[in-house]
């Protein structure tokens, strides 16, 4: 591919460059570093907005391609580009980042202290580089590279600034992801080697690899499991579903979420989980379509189990953060169902749901953070009646809850409805069960809201409990704007993805050979 | 048959002398360091300067002549071509880093000034060992290298374990050398040659005699012993732990590098020769040893509490990965480079990691336990950052050269059709991530409890660690220069 723009490279590496700068900053500037982080995220959001404006929605190929030779001996190049699938995810990252920084501003008025601020801020910047890189990589090796790079800042964020059980949580998070990733690495060797065999020269570019053919024999389960395409698919899929996370590989998520500092939880829920579904959508399913179709029922079933199981777990929690974490397991299950139903509408819905869950889960984690910052507890039974004390926060929380339960008119509806609609045409029975998840979702989300905000005021220390300050208000208002904006005008926000999604679904369905 | 007939010596031309310059330099430099080191007060610093200058000169000599015509000396016994020059260059580089680490550590560990001369002697032995394909000559070179190392291991007079380690290493090392010698003699009896390439040609397409198989088995076992693979690894943890840390660094980089290169040469000309019946047994032998090394090394490293011992078990695991790389070697020079690359990158991180360990000391004169690293990463951020880079590199996480090395190595093994072994390697390296992370966790995420290790900034070791960390990151993101260099030189 030819280089057409270097804008994406700027988007990827601006945070890393400024992160290095942050590390080198003198200690006297430590108090100003949050502001610096805010400027960095705003710069990135502006760059991303420019990119969005220049993105041509009618085209389905990669745009803004930047290609540089990196390791040509191994067929590996620095190759970044964007299409309609990565576009919304990059925009999500770009807009969530400044809001997350704003919403987790440290409150030093009550004698709080900054802990290793320099390191913290630079890690947040490195994390963004990793996330942008993973979404924008068009080279399989580069994708893996960034995929792993994301782990390191997150590992430190949870491990240093996390809660009591932070070390257990962060090691679990790292190791779970590593198991999947390393098997994916073996699969990458295999795929890249196949380009050498089938095309004559090594090349790890996703466009080249999508032209490869891997043998698949679906005549019997044994033959299917041992055919190359199935092995490759399962290796990639394992790495991705661990990240999603799909039941039964989800157990790292509640630990990581509960222990992570608020900003870490926000990034984890809003963006990091999407790396998994993005990987499935970008790599595992389109490159190995027959195998993906063969195993689709299994993944849909696990997705549905995830929806229901996650919802029940959320219902049983008394820890607010854990409740939101399990609700993520439940909501990500819809994306799994949508991706593996091989239906045009459901596939589009899955992409929308990735963005919408990013907004609603990110917002809910911010609310949990607000409460924890003020009251130092996350136990749902220790709140109650707070809407009378902090009305603005109650409104913000309500908006995020509505988005989470997928109320029509909120963004959640735009994602979940097409998934259920599309999948119903291919797998009606599964969707019947998945649909109950919507009801359960409403039950636990409203239960949480009721326990925190409604009823009599039970706490005695509420007099110094202050409402949202202007930073938090800005963060929540922008999120609310997106909740209703996407809810009422989905076309405006996702229109530029239509062409890519159409081509994607057509090619995929044609490759699989089913309606 | 007289000796002169079997081994006729010829006069050396001026080009031959030029090729041998670095070896002369190292030998005379070692003697100079030995003499200069006798000064009562400044002995250590003078020997350091002599050793440093000598190695830099040797490096320059290799660096400027690397593309020169190949010289073959002593009837093909000593081959000095661009490939062996590259290997020698790398060996000198590791020795230079080891010399730098030794500066400062020599006083701290109460080492004699002779340690510098011994490093040079050992380096000369390494270069000879990697430049020959003559089995008998290889044995002699191995002895030159090992003898110096035996002494260095036993030299740490502040520790009880040092003498024990030295003796253990000496006896077991002697046993390994004896196996090599005995195997060599049997192979000579079966094929009539000491020359590896001649042996390879001789056995190709024939049915070798049983004597040959026995001899080959012994030679391979001896080499597995020298590289420290399971089940011949018994000496590794004790020796690595007992030796002064600067010596451990030298061993884990230079000695391992050399032994592997020699092993590769032997394997290419015997086990991986096409059309020889029975060779699949030796392949399975190496396969089993590789798998065992990866599994044993990684799982046992988990339960280690002493930092140095943990790192030494992890070197056993890395030996397993490298054996996996041997399979790639048979595909030709292209894949042999990946082993070289991995060794080079691994040696870099290993040198750096031990350079950092050398700067720590536990209050009760025992080895530093991992728990004693609590909070030290935050207290000494540069040191902590360097150690993190080395550990991530050994774990094979991207951004570090260890990832590039591992990628190349596993890639060539997949190309050689060793997918099951690669899967074992990959899964055991997840295990390794755990114990490497554990050190990082203690350094950055646990609070110091007052019982932590004492950090003593040794200028030499600090410098070596910083340079190695910078190189590890540099080659992790832009490895192309090294890959191309090795490709160009190894043509």
mmCIF file of C-alpha atoms in Angstrom, chain A residues 69-74 76 115-116 119 141 144-146 148-149 151-152 155-160 166-167 170-171 174-175 178-180 182-183 185-186 188-190 192-193 202 204, chain B residues 334 341 378 388 392 395-399 403-404 406-408 410-411 414-415 419 422-423 426-427 429-430 433-434 437-438 440-441 444-447 476-480 483-484 487:
data_model
loop_
_atom_site.group_PDB
_atom_site.id
_atom_site.type_symbol
_atom_site.label_atom_id
_atom_site.label_comp_id
_atom_site.label_asym_id
_atom_site.label_seq_id
_atom_site.Cartn_x
_atom_site.Cartn_y
_atom_site.Cartn_z
ATOM 1 C CA UNK A 69 9.697 -0.355 5.696
ATOM 2 C CA UNK A 70 10.435 -1.872 9.079
ATOM 3 C CA UNK A 71 11.651 -5.465 8.902
ATOM 4 C CA UNK A 72 11.376 -6.284 5.212
ATOM 5 C CA UNK A 73 13.469 -9.439 5.664
ATOM 6 C CA UNK A 74 10.610 -10.966 7.627
ATOM 7 C CA UNK A 76 6.992 -6.962 8.229
ATOM 8 C CA UNK A 115 1.354 9.378 44.260
ATOM 9 C CA UNK A 116 4.126 9.212 41.666
ATOM 10 C CA UNK A 119 4.894 8.113 36.238
ATOM 11 C CA UNK A 141 2.979 -8.111 13.356
ATOM 12 C CA UNK A 144 0.574 -7.868 17.842
ATOM 13 C CA UNK A 145 3.277 -5.408 18.801
ATOM 14 C CA UNK A 146 0.813 -2.759 19.939
ATOM 15 C CA UNK A 148 1.217 -6.373 23.824
ATOM 16 C CA UNK A 149 2.421 -2.834 24.425
ATOM 17 C CA UNK A 151 -0.413 -4.508 28.621
ATOM 18 C CA UNK A 152 2.614 -2.842 30.148
ATOM 19 C CA UNK A 155 -0.008 -3.594 34.408
ATOM 20 C CA UNK A 156 1.652 -0.707 36.229
ATOM 21 C CA UNK A 157 -1.538 1.353 36.501
ATOM 22 C CA UNK A 158 -3.357 -1.427 38.317
ATOM 23 C CA UNK A 159 -0.310 -2.618 40.226
ATOM 24 C CA UNK A 160 0.843 0.700 41.657
ATOM 25 C CA UNK A 166 -3.982 -4.885 43.228
ATOM 26 C CA UNK A 167 -0.987 -7.180 42.767
ATOM 27 C CA UNK A 170 -2.644 -7.095 37.848
ATOM 28 C CA UNK A 171 -0.694 -10.341 37.548
ATOM 29 C CA UNK A 174 -1.246 -9.858 32.548
ATOM 30 C CA UNK A 175 -1.001 -13.638 32.544
ATOM 31 C CA UNK A 178 -0.342 -13.438 27.711
ATOM 32 C CA UNK A 179 -1.615 -17.024 27.370
ATOM 33 C CA UNK A 180 -3.886 -16.023 24.553
ATOM 34 C CA UNK A 182 1.430 -16.110 22.742
ATOM 35 C CA UNK A 183 -0.679 -18.734 21.016
ATOM 36 C CA UNK A 185 1.949 -15.308 18.043
ATOM 37 C CA UNK A 186 2.453 -18.904 16.902
ATOM 38 C CA UNK A 188 0.995 -15.325 13.225
ATOM 39 C CA UNK A 189 4.200 -17.227 12.349
ATOM 40 C CA UNK A 190 2.099 -19.760 10.534
ATOM 41 C CA UNK A 192 3.134 -15.157 7.609
ATOM 42 C CA UNK A 193 4.886 -18.316 6.498
ATOM 43 C CA UNK A 202 6.682 -12.993 3.077
ATOM 44 C CA UNK A 204 2.306 -9.675 7.132
ATOM 45 C CA UNK B 334 18.987 -17.632 6.888
ATOM 46 C CA UNK B 341 20.187 -12.867 16.845
ATOM 47 C CA UNK B 378 10.847 3.645 42.963
ATOM 48 C CA UNK B 388 12.318 -3.737 34.061
ATOM 49 C CA UNK B 392 10.610 -7.770 29.950
ATOM 50 C CA UNK B 395 10.162 -12.552 28.966
ATOM 51 C CA UNK B 396 9.905 -11.613 25.284
ATOM 52 C CA UNK B 397 7.509 -8.677 25.556
ATOM 53 C CA UNK B 398 7.433 -6.246 22.611
ATOM 54 C CA UNK B 399 9.389 -2.981 22.701
ATOM 55 C CA UNK B 403 10.766 -10.033 21.638
ATOM 56 C CA UNK B 404 12.449 -9.614 18.268
ATOM 57 C CA UNK B 406 12.095 -14.689 20.229
ATOM 58 C CA UNK B 407 10.029 -13.879 17.168
ATOM 59 C CA UNK B 408 12.899 -14.749 14.855
ATOM 60 C CA UNK B 410 10.235 -19.273 16.987
ATOM 61 C CA UNK B 411 9.589 -18.263 13.419
ATOM 62 C CA UNK B 414 7.921 -23.067 12.863
ATOM 63 C CA UNK B 415 9.421 -23.009 9.402
ATOM 64 C CA UNK B 419 5.159 -26.533 15.809
ATOM 65 C CA UNK B 422 7.128 -24.074 19.641
ATOM 66 C CA UNK B 423 3.789 -24.414 21.414
ATOM 67 C CA UNK B 426 5.301 -20.436 24.065
ATOM 68 C CA UNK B 427 3.280 -21.870 26.923
ATOM 69 C CA UNK B 429 7.247 -18.647 28.427
ATOM 70 C CA UNK B 430 3.904 -17.596 29.921
ATOM 71 C CA UNK B 433 6.369 -14.035 32.513
ATOM 72 C CA UNK B 434 5.099 -14.747 36.000
ATOM 73 C CA UNK B 437 6.881 -9.915 36.663
ATOM 74 C CA UNK B 438 7.282 -10.894 40.282
ATOM 75 C CA UNK B 440 8.932 -5.945 38.809
ATOM 76 C CA UNK B 441 6.009 -6.205 41.220
ATOM 77 C CA UNK B 444 7.501 -1.014 41.987
ATOM 78 C CA UNK B 445 4.356 -2.148 43.717
ATOM 79 C CA UNK B 446 5.340 -3.239 47.213
ATOM 80 C CA UNK B 447 6.277 -0.895 49.990
ATOM 81 C CA UNK B 476 13.525 -3.863 20.164
ATOM 82 C CA UNK B 477 11.984 -1.117 18.058
ATOM 83 C CA UNK B 478 14.486 -0.808 15.215
ATOM 84 C CA UNK B 479 16.118 -4.208 14.912
ATOM 85 C CA UNK B 480 16.640 -3.960 11.187
ATOM 86 C CA UNK B 483 19.432 -8.175 11.265
ATOM 87 C CA UNK B 484 20.930 -6.740 8.114
ATOM 88 C CA UNK B 487 22.807 -11.187 7.219
#
